[in-house]
Amino acid sequence: MEILRYPDRHEWSRLTARAMASQASQVAATVRSIMDDVASRGDEALREYELRFTGSSLSDFAVSDEEIERASSLLSPALRHAIESAAQNIADFHRAEIPSPVTVETQPGVICMQRPVAIERVGLYIPGGNSPLFSTVLMLAVPAVITGCPYIELCTPAGPDGNIHPAILYAAKVAGVGRIFRTGGAQAIAAMTFGTESIPRVDKIFGPGNRYVMEAKQQATLHGCAIDMPAGPSEVLVIADSNANPTFVASDFLSQAEHGPDSQSILLTTSEKLLDILPGVIDEMLDALPRRDMMLHSLDHSRLILMHDDDEMMEFSNQYAPEHLILNHRDADRLCGNVRNAGSVFIGPWSPESAGDYASGTNHTLPTRATSCRPKPPGSSPSSVRASSSIVSANSPFRGLPGFQRCLSKSTSFLVMIRFFSLYLFPNINQSALWLKSKVLSSSTRSGARGAGSAWLRVRAACWSCRPRSIARVIPSHGWPTPMPAPGALRVR
């Protein structure tokens, strides 16, 4: 990690540069070759690329109904319940975003109307190389289904054995995806752009990916296929002051580093003490994570930066325009009012980045590489599957969605999330609902004997008038409300 103290403003352009940006031309040339090859040779080219990049020898790209049904039996009931609960939250939030028709009489007798229409054929890309991102299935497919897109196909890479992780298949089933294909990377984007013998062409492609996938999506627009946004390698910027708990800050700082070597993490702080302490806390956390080696590559181009004041931190943040912005600050609500460019904003110490990424209801497919600075493009509204930006806030210890904390300990997808939530929730559901503050804050206060599963969340939605963004403020409920709905009781479609 690079540690800087009070950098001059002329250095900001370098400090806000994304990881591996110098390799952009090489990536573009590689992707262009793949796109042209798939366009001319179709399935034959796809098979060759899958064998080269994933080691899987595929005879059939389509996933059968039997495979999808079998996937359900391979997951624990807790994980299935967690996926269903997250799907319900996402559906609830995104239904509220669907725009209503507009009718305006601009002059006597001149009536103008605007009507949202779902895209007819959409393609969803789900990363699956380093980890099975079944949360992304929900983030893309649930809005597409509730919007009424007639045809939805999903592409995701298979493992060397030719199989797709069962959690991805089950999430697709819960969301209501029609067709699933085992292919990934730039070649999958090419297949959805041009169409092959097995994979139909779509009108618009949605979903995040590595720099090759992002470049392929951008090149797809040159061939008449629309895309949601350049959602590329993950990035997070954390703003923290002297009140911030170093363990919380380090957890959010590492929350995106596991995604790949081209991910990037930035910390801005006005506290020299926090700047001095944090590297040791990060190292301690890394030693406990199984993806330490890959995360170290990400941290090679990550930075800890000491700033003069809050205004300077916000100015730097708006110039960087992060995908995820964490405001772990005593005046987080005030700073939130100064946010101009960010994909998703998490307010206060009790708003872990993982909450919005997985289950609060807001979407985690977000603009990267400073593209949140640009106006929201036509076609990225909920009628086209999703909204572009969100804010998640919790104003007391985050106690919701314990099912994710319990079942993800058996998953390889959310390593950092497990680490982070273990600071908030006891792994034993029979222990106290509230996290013992004494674990980090040296307090001996204990809560009542209620189980963590009794906690719940309420979500309120609103809109920013300055730009089409969605705001979700997540607030722990008071008392002990009704329990989570039972598996199978969700109505997502």
Tab-separated table of C-alpha atoms in Angstrom:
chain	number	residue	atom	x	y	z
A	1	MET	CA	0.000	0.000	0.000
A	2	GLU	CA	1.048	3.542	-0.669
A	3	ILE	CA	0.844	5.825	2.391
A	4	LEU	CA	0.758	9.570	1.732
A	5	ARG	CA	0.538	12.603	3.987
A	6	TYR	CA	-1.043	15.818	2.712
A	7	PRO	CA	-0.381	15.267	-1.023
A	8	ASP	CA	-0.324	18.373	-3.209
A	9	ARG	CA	-3.297	18.847	-5.493
A	10	HIS	CA	-1.173	18.408	-8.579
A	11	GLU	CA	-0.720	14.784	-7.461
A	12	TRP	CA	-4.449	14.117	-7.318
A	13	SER	CA	-4.710	13.105	-10.963
A	14	ARG	CA	-2.180	10.329	-10.326
A	15	LEU	CA	-3.752	9.322	-7.037
A	16	THR	CA	-7.231	9.056	-8.561
A	17	ALA	CA	-5.993	6.961	-11.483
A	18	ARG	CA	-7.366	3.428	-11.551
A	19	ALA	CA	-5.340	0.271	-11.225
A	20	MET	CA	-3.654	-1.078	-14.355
A	21	ALA	CA	-4.938	1.837	-16.461
A	22	SER	CA	-1.695	1.771	-18.447
A	23	GLN	CA	-2.645	-1.643	-19.843
A	24	ALA	CA	-5.906	-0.403	-21.372
A	25	SER	CA	-4.703	-0.487	-24.986
A	26	GLN	CA	-3.430	-4.035	-24.628
A	27	VAL	CA	-6.705	-5.153	-23.074
A	28	ALA	CA	-8.673	-3.460	-25.859
A	29	ALA	CA	-6.670	-5.248	-28.556
A	30	THR	CA	-7.103	-8.635	-26.884
A	31	VAL	CA	-10.832	-8.147	-26.487
A	32	ARG	CA	-11.231	-6.943	-30.072
A	33	SER	CA	-9.625	-10.161	-31.290
A	34	ILE	CA	-11.976	-12.264	-29.145
A	35	MET	CA	-15.053	-10.333	-30.270
A	36	ASP	CA	-14.151	-10.743	-33.966
A	37	ASP	CA	-13.399	-14.437	-33.506
A	38	VAL	CA	-16.713	-15.215	-31.795
A	39	ALA	CA	-18.587	-13.158	-34.374
A	40	SER	CA	-17.126	-15.242	-37.209
A	41	ARG	CA	-16.856	-18.727	-35.663
A	42	GLY	CA	-19.588	-18.769	-33.039
A	43	ASP	CA	-19.760	-21.803	-30.743
A	44	GLU	CA	-16.482	-23.221	-32.043
A	45	ALA	CA	-14.612	-20.124	-30.864
A	46	LEU	CA	-16.465	-20.153	-27.551
A	47	ARG	CA	-15.381	-23.728	-26.818
A	48	GLU	CA	-11.762	-22.913	-27.542
A	49	TYR	CA	-11.783	-19.879	-25.248
A	50	GLU	CA	-13.515	-21.751	-22.421
A	51	LEU	CA	-10.914	-24.506	-22.635
A	52	ARG	CA	-8.090	-21.960	-22.645
A	53	PHE	CA	-9.359	-19.690	-19.862
A	54	THR	CA	-11.326	-22.010	-17.547
A	55	GLY	CA	-10.008	-25.438	-18.459
A	56	SER	CA	-13.520	-26.752	-19.149
A	57	SER	CA	-14.249	-28.810	-22.265
A	58	LEU	CA	-17.882	-28.027	-23.079
A	59	SER	CA	-20.160	-29.928	-25.417
A	60	ASP	CA	-23.309	-28.015	-24.455
A	61	PHE	CA	-23.473	-24.411	-23.279
A	62	ALA	CA	-27.086	-24.461	-22.104
A	63	VAL	CA	-27.832	-25.489	-18.523
A	64	SER	CA	-30.646	-28.027	-18.316
A	65	ASP	CA	-33.680	-27.853	-16.039
A	66	GLU	CA	-32.437	-31.000	-14.309
A	67	GLU	CA	-29.146	-29.296	-13.399
A	68	ILE	CA	-31.027	-26.327	-11.946
A	69	GLU	CA	-33.261	-28.573	-9.865
A	70	ARG	CA	-30.291	-30.610	-8.668
A	71	ALA	CA	-28.527	-27.411	-7.568
A	72	SER	CA	-31.254	-26.770	-4.998
A	73	SER	CA	-30.482	-30.023	-3.219
A	74	LEU	CA	-26.776	-29.158	-3.005
A	75	LEU	CA	-27.366	-26.035	-0.901
A	76	SER	CA	-28.142	-25.899	2.792
A	77	PRO	CA	-31.630	-24.728	3.825
A	78	ALA	CA	-30.014	-21.705	5.505
A	79	LEU	CA	-28.332	-20.569	2.287
A	80	ARG	CA	-31.504	-21.119	0.256
A	81	HIS	CA	-33.452	-19.072	2.805
A	82	ALA	CA	-30.854	-16.287	2.723
A	83	ILE	CA	-31.004	-16.092	-1.088
A	84	GLU	CA	-34.797	-15.966	-1.016
A	85	SER	CA	-34.821	-13.262	1.666
A	86	ALA	CA	-32.342	-11.141	-0.255
A	87	ALA	CA	-34.396	-11.584	-3.428
A	88	GLN	CA	-37.481	-10.320	-1.612
A	89	ASN	CA	-35.671	-7.218	-0.305
A	90	ILE	CA	-34.301	-6.435	-3.756
A	91	ALA	CA	-37.713	-6.894	-5.340
A	92	ASP	CA	-39.386	-4.634	-2.769
A	93	PHE	CA	-36.894	-1.828	-3.325
A	94	HIS	CA	-36.827	-2.031	-7.105
A	95	ARG	CA	-40.613	-2.163	-7.462
A	96	ALA	CA	-40.660	1.240	-5.785
A	97	GLU	CA	-38.264	2.543	-8.449
A	98	ILE	CA	-40.380	1.686	-11.477
A	99	PRO	CA	-41.371	5.025	-13.037
A	100	SER	CA	-44.973	5.919	-13.759
A	101	PRO	CA	-46.159	7.082	-17.175
A	102	VAL	CA	-45.959	10.853	-17.694
A	103	THR	CA	-48.546	12.915	-19.557
A	104	VAL	CA	-48.058	16.669	-20.044
A	105	GLU	CA	-50.123	19.115	-22.110
A	106	THR	CA	-47.364	21.526	-23.169
A	107	GLN	CA	-49.722	23.708	-25.214
A	108	PRO	CA	-53.491	23.636	-25.621
A	109	GLY	CA	-54.210	20.519	-27.626
A	110	VAL	CA	-50.542	19.358	-27.589
A	111	ILE	CA	-50.261	16.328	-25.331
A	112	CYS	CA	-46.854	14.724	-24.754
A	113	MET	CA	-46.479	11.353	-23.085
A	114	GLN	CA	-43.660	9.212	-21.743
A	115	ARG	CA	-44.189	5.524	-21.092
A	116	PRO	CA	-41.585	3.158	-19.594
A	117	VAL	CA	-41.254	-0.011	-21.663
A	118	ALA	CA	-39.258	-3.052	-20.632
A	119	ILE	CA	-36.411	-4.132	-22.894
A	120	GLU	CA	-37.433	-7.148	-24.942
A	121	ARG	CA	-34.234	-9.239	-24.808
A	122	VAL	CA	-31.703	-8.743	-22.010
A	123	GLY	CA	-28.468	-10.568	-21.270
A	124	LEU	CA	-27.083	-10.801	-17.746
A	125	TYR	CA	-23.391	-11.417	-17.108
A	126	ILE	CA	-22.500	-13.025	-13.767
A	127	PRO	CA	-18.810	-13.203	-12.761
A	128	GLY	CA	-17.795	-16.602	-11.471
A	129	GLY	CA	-14.048	-16.975	-11.854
A	130	ASN	CA	-12.637	-16.077	-8.433
A	131	SER	CA	-15.934	-16.558	-6.579
A	132	PRO	CA	-19.549	-17.434	-7.432
A	133	LEU	CA	-21.323	-14.074	-7.292
A	134	PHE	CA	-24.830	-15.383	-6.849
A	135	SER	CA	-25.730	-12.039	-5.276
A	136	THR	CA	-25.210	-10.467	-8.706
A	137	VAL	CA	-27.779	-12.873	-10.139
A	138	LEU	CA	-30.370	-11.371	-7.817
A	139	MET	CA	-29.231	-7.795	-8.422
A	140	LEU	CA	-29.727	-8.138	-12.175
A	141	ALA	CA	-32.427	-10.747	-12.634
A	142	VAL	CA	-34.944	-9.673	-9.987
A	143	PRO	CA	-35.365	-6.138	-11.430
A	144	ALA	CA	-35.529	-7.570	-14.964
A	145	VAL	CA	-38.332	-9.932	-13.981
A	146	ILE	CA	-40.430	-7.419	-12.043
A	147	THR	CA	-40.005	-4.939	-14.904
A	148	GLY	CA	-41.462	-7.456	-17.324
A	149	CYS	CA	-38.568	-8.142	-19.697
A	150	PRO	CA	-39.974	-10.914	-21.957
A	151	TYR	CA	-36.660	-12.733	-22.542
A	152	ILE	CA	-33.823	-13.004	-20.016
A	153	GLU	CA	-30.657	-15.017	-20.548
A	154	LEU	CA	-27.714	-15.385	-18.200
A	155	CYS	CA	-24.074	-16.170	-18.966
A	156	THR	CA	-21.583	-17.230	-16.303
A	157	PRO	CA	-18.320	-19.186	-16.466
A	158	ALA	CA	-18.229	-22.834	-15.495
A	159	GLY	CA	-15.478	-24.465	-13.471
A	160	PRO	CA	-12.904	-26.867	-14.937
A	161	ASP	CA	-15.446	-29.677	-14.483
A	162	GLY	CA	-17.968	-27.823	-16.642
A	163	ASN	CA	-20.362	-27.179	-13.757
A	164	ILE	CA	-21.730	-23.869	-12.510
A	165	HIS	CA	-21.800	-23.206	-8.766
A	166	PRO	CA	-25.194	-24.402	-7.453
A	167	ALA	CA	-25.822	-21.114	-5.601
A	168	ILE	CA	-25.765	-19.243	-8.921
A	169	LEU	CA	-28.242	-21.697	-10.422
A	170	TYR	CA	-30.535	-21.537	-7.400
A	171	ALA	CA	-30.468	-17.724	-7.335
A	172	ALA	CA	-31.372	-17.707	-11.034
A	173	LYS	CA	-34.262	-20.060	-10.331
A	174	VAL	CA	-35.532	-17.884	-7.459
A	175	ALA	CA	-35.303	-14.748	-9.604
A	176	GLY	CA	-37.006	-16.336	-12.604
A	177	VAL	CA	-34.269	-16.408	-15.248
A	178	GLY	CA	-35.363	-18.219	-18.393
A	179	ARG	CA	-32.110	-19.490	-19.902
A	180	ILE	CA	-28.625	-20.016	-18.462
A	181	PHE	CA	-25.407	-20.568	-20.450
A	182	ARG	CA	-21.998	-21.704	-19.186
A	183	THR	CA	-19.591	-19.258	-20.724
A	184	GLY	CA	-17.775	-16.275	-19.261
A	185	GLY	CA	-15.279	-13.515	-19.904
A	186	ALA	CA	-15.121	-11.372	-23.011
A	187	GLN	CA	-16.250	-14.338	-25.114
A	188	ALA	CA	-19.583	-14.434	-23.267
A	189	ILE	CA	-20.150	-10.742	-23.971
A	190	ALA	CA	-19.329	-11.400	-27.629
A	191	ALA	CA	-21.816	-14.271	-27.745
A	192	MET	CA	-24.634	-12.099	-26.372
A	193	THR	CA	-23.636	-9.277	-28.717
A	194	PHE	CA	-23.560	-11.231	-31.995
A	195	GLY	CA	-25.386	-14.437	-31.149
A	196	THR	CA	-24.038	-17.922	-31.813
A	197	GLU	CA	-25.545	-21.289	-32.703
A	198	SER	CA	-26.362	-21.867	-29.005
A	199	ILE	CA	-26.636	-18.409	-27.453
A	200	PRO	CA	-29.156	-15.894	-28.824
A	201	ARG	CA	-28.284	-12.262	-29.397
A	202	VAL	CA	-29.735	-9.753	-26.914
A	203	ASP	CA	-30.664	-6.084	-27.091
A	204	LYS	CA	-28.846	-4.982	-23.949
A	205	ILE	CA	-26.193	-6.502	-21.667
A	206	PHE	CA	-26.072	-5.944	-17.905
A	207	GLY	CA	-23.597	-6.874	-15.237
A	208	PRO	CA	-20.136	-6.281	-13.771
A	209	GLY	CA	-16.878	-7.998	-14.596
A	210	ASN	CA	-13.114	-7.652	-14.819
A	211	ARG	CA	-11.376	-5.231	-17.165
A	212	TYR	CA	-11.743	-7.627	-20.109
A	213	VAL	CA	-15.472	-7.968	-19.575
A	214	MET	CA	-15.854	-4.210	-19.164
A	215	GLU	CA	-13.908	-3.578	-22.367
A	216	ALA	CA	-15.976	-6.194	-24.211
A	217	LYS	CA	-19.185	-4.480	-23.112
A	218	GLN	CA	-17.915	-1.154	-24.376
A	219	GLN	CA	-16.967	-2.698	-27.706
A	220	ALA	CA	-20.406	-4.327	-27.889
A	221	THR	CA	-21.931	-0.867	-28.253
A	222	LEU	CA	-20.047	-0.506	-31.546
A	223	HIS	CA	-22.004	-3.468	-32.877
A	224	GLY	CA	-25.513	-2.311	-32.012
A	225	CYS	CA	-25.846	-3.863	-28.568
A	226	ALA	CA	-26.610	-1.545	-25.662
A	227	ILE	CA	-25.061	-1.907	-22.183
A	228	ASP	CA	-26.000	-0.716	-18.728
A	229	MET	CA	-22.699	0.948	-17.774
A	230	PRO	CA	-18.955	0.232	-17.677
A	231	ALA	CA	-19.120	-1.800	-14.443
A	232	GLY	CA	-15.539	-2.992	-14.199
A	233	PRO	CA	-13.026	-3.906	-11.478
A	234	SER	CA	-14.276	-3.196	-7.961
A	235	GLU	CA	-13.222	-0.147	-5.970
A	236	VAL	CA	-13.953	1.349	-2.575
A	237	LEU	CA	-13.108	4.681	-0.958
A	238	VAL	CA	-13.366	4.993	2.839
A	239	ILE	CA	-13.588	8.368	4.580
A	240	ALA	CA	-12.834	8.025	8.298
A	241	ASP	CA	-12.088	10.399	11.151
A	242	SER	CA	-10.481	9.979	14.585
A	243	ASN	CA	-13.708	8.497	16.003
A	244	ALA	CA	-13.725	5.614	13.534
A	245	ASN	CA	-12.961	2.131	14.823
A	246	PRO	CA	-9.825	0.886	12.980
A	247	THR	CA	-11.256	-2.643	12.737
A	248	PHE	CA	-14.387	-1.377	11.014
A	249	VAL	CA	-12.343	0.812	8.676
A	250	ALA	CA	-10.010	-2.046	7.750
A	251	SER	CA	-12.967	-4.357	7.071
A	252	ASP	CA	-14.529	-1.923	4.621
A	253	PHE	CA	-11.124	-1.126	3.123
A	254	LEU	CA	-10.643	-4.828	2.314
A	255	SER	CA	-14.240	-5.437	1.252
A	256	GLN	CA	-13.481	-5.236	-2.483
A	257	ALA	CA	-9.860	-6.396	-2.521
A	258	GLU	CA	-10.850	-10.062	-2.778
A	259	HIS	CA	-12.528	-9.528	-6.156
A	260	GLY	CA	-9.321	-9.515	-8.159
A	261	PRO	CA	-5.826	-8.080	-8.596
A	262	ASP	CA	-7.184	-5.027	-10.437
A	263	SER	CA	-9.480	-3.962	-7.569
A	264	GLN	CA	-8.546	-0.808	-5.653
A	265	SER	CA	-9.055	0.538	-2.118
A	266	ILE	CA	-8.554	4.134	-0.976
A	267	LEU	CA	-8.648	5.546	2.571
A	268	LEU	CA	-8.977	9.262	3.281
A	269	THR	CA	-8.573	10.460	6.867
A	270	THR	CA	-7.696	13.519	8.889
A	271	SER	CA	-6.394	11.392	11.769
A	272	GLU	CA	-2.662	10.687	11.881
A	273	LYS	CA	-3.292	8.142	14.621
A	274	LEU	CA	-5.667	6.145	12.404
A	275	LEU	CA	-3.214	6.352	9.516
A	276	ASP	CA	-0.472	4.904	11.719
A	277	ILE	CA	-2.613	2.136	13.217
A	278	LEU	CA	-4.453	0.942	10.126
A	279	PRO	CA	-1.657	-0.879	8.245
A	280	GLY	CA	-1.161	-3.212	11.210
A	281	VAL	CA	-4.899	-3.899	11.495
A	282	ILE	CA	-5.095	-4.641	7.771
A	283	ASP	CA	-2.147	-7.033	7.971
A	284	GLU	CA	-3.753	-8.856	10.881
A	285	MET	CA	-6.996	-9.283	8.935
A	286	LEU	CA	-5.189	-10.444	5.817
A	287	ASP	CA	-3.506	-13.238	7.753
A	288	ALA	CA	-6.956	-14.645	8.589
A	289	LEU	CA	-8.301	-14.564	5.004
A	290	PRO	CA	-7.779	-17.465	2.575
A	291	ARG	CA	-7.415	-15.140	-0.433
A	292	ARG	CA	-4.563	-13.214	1.092
A	293	ASP	CA	-2.204	-13.631	-1.870
A	294	MET	CA	-4.703	-12.275	-4.397
A	295	MET	CA	-5.706	-9.442	-2.087
A	296	LEU	CA	-2.069	-8.401	-1.748
A	297	HIS	CA	-1.971	-7.786	-5.506
A	298	SER	CA	-4.967	-5.465	-5.133
A	299	LEU	CA	-3.334	-3.654	-2.224
A	300	ASP	CA	-0.232	-2.980	-4.340
A	301	HIS	CA	-2.157	-0.135	-5.980
A	302	SER	CA	-4.256	0.864	-2.965
A	303	ARG	CA	-3.608	3.973	-0.884
A	304	LEU	CA	-3.914	5.438	2.620
A	305	ILE	CA	-4.009	9.228	2.408
A	306	LEU	CA	-3.894	11.831	5.184
A	307	MET	CA	-5.860	14.991	4.350
A	308	HIS	CA	-6.077	18.434	5.945
A	309	ASP	CA	-9.851	18.624	6.549
A	310	ASP	CA	-13.273	17.246	5.663
A	311	ASP	CA	-13.736	19.558	2.681
A	312	GLU	CA	-10.517	18.320	1.125
A	313	MET	CA	-11.550	14.700	1.642
A	314	MET	CA	-14.922	15.268	-0.039
A	315	GLU	CA	-13.339	17.116	-2.935
A	316	PHE	CA	-10.900	14.250	-3.505
A	317	SER	CA	-13.701	11.706	-3.227
A	318	ASN	CA	-15.851	13.479	-5.802
A	319	GLN	CA	-12.894	13.611	-8.165
A	320	TYR	CA	-12.193	9.917	-7.671
A	321	ALA	CA	-15.933	9.045	-8.010
A	322	PRO	CA	-15.779	5.648	-6.287
A	323	GLU	CA	-18.008	2.683	-6.906
A	324	HIS	CA	-18.458	2.298	-3.125
A	325	LEU	CA	-18.086	5.237	-0.731
A	326	ILE	CA	-17.916	4.599	3.045
A	327	LEU	CA	-18.538	7.552	5.381
A	328	ASN	CA	-17.302	6.316	8.768
A	329	HIS	CA	-17.290	9.782	10.278
A	330	ARG	CA	-18.921	11.574	13.208
A	331	ASP	CA	-20.583	13.956	10.738
A	332	ALA	CA	-21.421	11.327	8.120
A	333	ASP	CA	-24.893	12.747	7.417
A	334	ARG	CA	-23.453	16.190	6.745
A	335	LEU	CA	-20.754	14.790	4.469
A	336	CYS	CA	-23.367	12.794	2.600
A	337	GLY	CA	-24.913	16.066	1.485
A	338	ASN	CA	-21.636	16.908	-0.261
A	339	VAL	CA	-21.445	13.663	-2.254
A	340	ARG	CA	-21.626	14.400	-5.958
A	341	ASN	CA	-20.081	11.360	-7.596
A	342	ALA	CA	-20.358	7.853	-6.179
A	343	GLY	CA	-22.055	4.595	-7.013
A	344	SER	CA	-23.228	3.526	-3.549
A	345	VAL	CA	-22.788	5.398	-0.266
A	346	PHE	CA	-22.708	3.829	3.227
A	347	ILE	CA	-23.363	6.246	6.064
A	348	GLY	CA	-21.975	5.863	9.558
A	349	PRO	CA	-20.031	3.179	11.432
A	350	TRP	CA	-22.906	0.680	11.448
A	351	SER	CA	-23.345	0.566	7.665
A	352	PRO	CA	-21.007	-2.155	6.370
A	353	GLU	CA	-20.376	-2.164	2.649
A	354	SER	CA	-21.459	-5.797	2.554
A	355	ALA	CA	-25.018	-4.877	3.552
A	356	GLY	CA	-25.726	-3.043	0.315
A	357	ASP	CA	-23.709	-5.473	-1.742
A	358	TYR	CA	-25.788	-8.458	-0.757
A	359	ALA	CA	-29.133	-8.095	0.884
A	360	SER	CA	-30.373	-4.656	1.986
A	361	GLY	CA	-32.382	-4.242	-1.231
A	362	THR	CA	-30.356	-1.647	-3.132
A	363	ASN	CA	-28.384	-2.715	-6.182
A	364	HIS	CA	-24.669	-3.491	-6.267
A	365	THR	CA	-24.126	-3.270	-10.028
A	366	LEU	CA	-22.564	0.179	-9.988
A	367	PRO	CA	-20.514	2.529	-12.170
A	368	THR	CA	-16.749	2.171	-11.802
A	369	ARG	CA	-13.684	4.066	-13.055
A	370	ALA	CA	-15.252	7.479	-12.351
A	371	THR	CA	-18.200	6.873	-14.669
A	372	SER	CA	-20.561	7.960	-11.877
A	373	CYS	CA	-19.388	11.499	-12.778
A	374	ARG	CA	-21.312	11.195	-16.026
A	375	PRO	CA	-25.056	11.804	-16.320
A	376	LYS	CA	-27.194	8.710	-16.069
A	377	PRO	CA	-27.603	7.363	-19.620
A	378	PRO	CA	-31.003	6.783	-21.200
A	379	GLY	CA	-32.058	3.212	-20.686
A	380	SER	CA	-30.472	2.656	-17.275
A	381	SER	CA	-33.710	3.322	-15.403
A	382	PRO	CA	-35.607	0.537	-13.646
A	383	SER	CA	-37.538	-0.098	-16.867
A	384	SER	CA	-34.198	-1.264	-18.214
A	385	VAL	CA	-33.481	-3.475	-15.212
A	386	ARG	CA	-31.855	-1.327	-12.524
A	387	ALA	CA	-31.127	2.043	-10.973
A	388	SER	CA	-27.689	3.577	-10.899
A	389	SER	CA	-26.867	4.646	-7.366
A	390	SER	CA	-27.899	4.131	-3.774
A	391	ILE	CA	-27.224	5.103	-0.199
A	392	VAL	CA	-27.354	2.647	2.676
A	393	SER	CA	-27.286	3.805	6.267
A	394	ALA	CA	-27.736	2.170	9.634
A	395	ASN	CA	-27.728	4.331	12.750
A	396	SER	CA	-27.016	1.601	15.315
A	397	PRO	CA	-25.262	-1.792	15.307
A	398	PHE	CA	-26.300	-3.660	12.175
A	399	ARG	CA	-28.368	-6.636	13.305
A	400	GLY	CA	-30.384	-7.560	10.228
A	401	LEU	CA	-30.194	-10.531	7.891
A	402	PRO	CA	-28.401	-12.938	10.221
A	403	GLY	CA	-29.177	-15.743	7.804
A	404	PHE	CA	-26.466	-14.452	5.526
A	405	GLN	CA	-23.927	-14.378	8.341
A	406	ARG	CA	-24.777	-17.924	9.361
A	407	CYS	CA	-24.904	-19.626	5.988
A	408	LEU	CA	-22.110	-17.784	4.225
A	409	SER	CA	-19.564	-19.391	6.476
A	410	LYS	CA	-20.012	-22.372	4.157
A	411	SER	CA	-19.668	-20.304	0.996
A	412	THR	CA	-16.573	-19.119	-0.821
A	413	SER	CA	-18.206	-15.992	-2.175
A	414	PHE	CA	-18.194	-13.541	0.709
A	415	LEU	CA	-14.980	-14.027	2.630
A	416	VAL	CA	-14.675	-10.420	3.704
A	417	MET	CA	-18.333	-10.244	4.578
A	418	ILE	CA	-18.009	-13.169	6.944
A	419	ARG	CA	-15.032	-11.526	8.569
A	420	PHE	CA	-16.868	-8.250	8.932
A	421	PHE	CA	-20.165	-9.582	10.211
A	422	SER	CA	-18.376	-11.727	12.770
A	423	LEU	CA	-17.606	-8.457	14.537
A	424	TYR	CA	-21.293	-7.613	14.735
A	425	LEU	CA	-23.112	-10.893	15.231
A	426	PHE	CA	-22.420	-14.011	17.218
A	427	PRO	CA	-22.085	-17.100	15.029
A	428	ASN	CA	-24.271	-18.939	17.517
A	429	ILE	CA	-27.865	-17.894	16.905
A	430	ASN	CA	-28.786	-18.778	20.517
A	431	GLN	CA	-26.450	-16.144	21.906
A	432	SER	CA	-27.276	-12.490	22.411
A	433	ALA	CA	-28.840	-10.604	19.471
A	434	LEU	CA	-26.681	-7.524	19.819
A	435	TRP	CA	-23.002	-7.691	19.129
A	436	LEU	CA	-20.997	-7.266	22.322
A	437	LYS	CA	-19.427	-3.857	22.030
A	438	SER	CA	-16.752	-4.951	24.452
A	439	LYS	CA	-15.199	-7.057	21.662
A	440	VAL	CA	-13.935	-3.897	19.995
A	441	LEU	CA	-14.966	-0.927	22.095
A	442	SER	CA	-13.834	-2.297	25.495
A	443	SER	CA	-17.345	-2.119	26.861
A	444	SER	CA	-18.850	-4.789	29.075
A	445	THR	CA	-22.474	-4.066	28.180
A	446	ARG	CA	-24.512	-7.099	27.196
A	447	SER	CA	-27.932	-7.222	25.590
A	448	GLY	CA	-30.959	-9.362	26.339
A	449	ALA	CA	-31.323	-13.036	25.574
A	450	ARG	CA	-33.286	-12.678	22.373
A	451	GLY	CA	-31.836	-14.441	19.317
A	452	ALA	CA	-30.105	-12.558	16.519
A	453	GLY	CA	-32.659	-13.950	14.108
A	454	SER	CA	-35.332	-11.738	15.690
A	455	ALA	CA	-33.765	-8.563	14.347
A	456	TRP	CA	-35.256	-7.063	11.224
A	457	LEU	CA	-34.878	-4.093	8.915
A	458	ARG	CA	-37.126	-1.374	7.656
A	459	VAL	CA	-36.297	0.291	4.375
A	460	ARG	CA	-37.418	3.737	3.400
A	461	ALA	CA	-36.937	4.966	-0.150
A	462	ALA	CA	-36.702	8.497	-1.524
A	463	CYS	CA	-35.144	10.289	-4.483
A	464	TRP	CA	-32.529	12.953	-5.065
A	465	SER	CA	-33.878	15.670	-7.303
A	466	CYS	CA	-30.427	16.691	-8.509
A	467	ARG	CA	-29.807	13.377	-10.293
A	468	PRO	CA	-31.802	10.175	-10.770
A	469	ARG	CA	-30.402	8.284	-7.777
A	470	SER	CA	-32.110	6.052	-5.265
A	471	ILE	CA	-31.637	6.405	-1.534
A	472	ALA	CA	-32.275	3.565	0.895
A	473	ARG	CA	-31.878	4.284	4.576
A	474	VAL	CA	-31.705	1.040	6.495
A	475	ILE	CA	-32.773	1.396	10.103
A	476	PRO	CA	-32.832	-1.429	12.679
A	477	SER	CA	-36.375	-1.927	13.871
A	478	HIS	CA	-37.471	-1.334	17.462
A	479	GLY	CA	-38.899	-4.183	19.464
A	480	TRP	CA	-39.155	-7.696	18.093
A	481	PRO	CA	-41.275	-7.667	14.939
A	482	THR	CA	-42.563	-10.585	12.938
A	483	PRO	CA	-39.959	-13.103	11.836
A	484	MET	CA	-38.601	-13.484	8.316
A	485	PRO	CA	-40.980	-15.097	5.779
A	486	ALA	CA	-40.560	-18.806	5.391
A	487	PRO	CA	-38.673	-20.186	2.355
A	488	GLY	CA	-40.935	-20.443	-0.646
A	489	ALA	CA	-43.271	-17.725	0.633
A	490	LEU	CA	-41.611	-15.008	-1.465
A	491	ARG	CA	-43.286	-13.488	-4.482
A	492	VAL	CA	-40.473	-12.167	-6.663
A	493	ARG	CA	-41.983	-12.659	-10.080
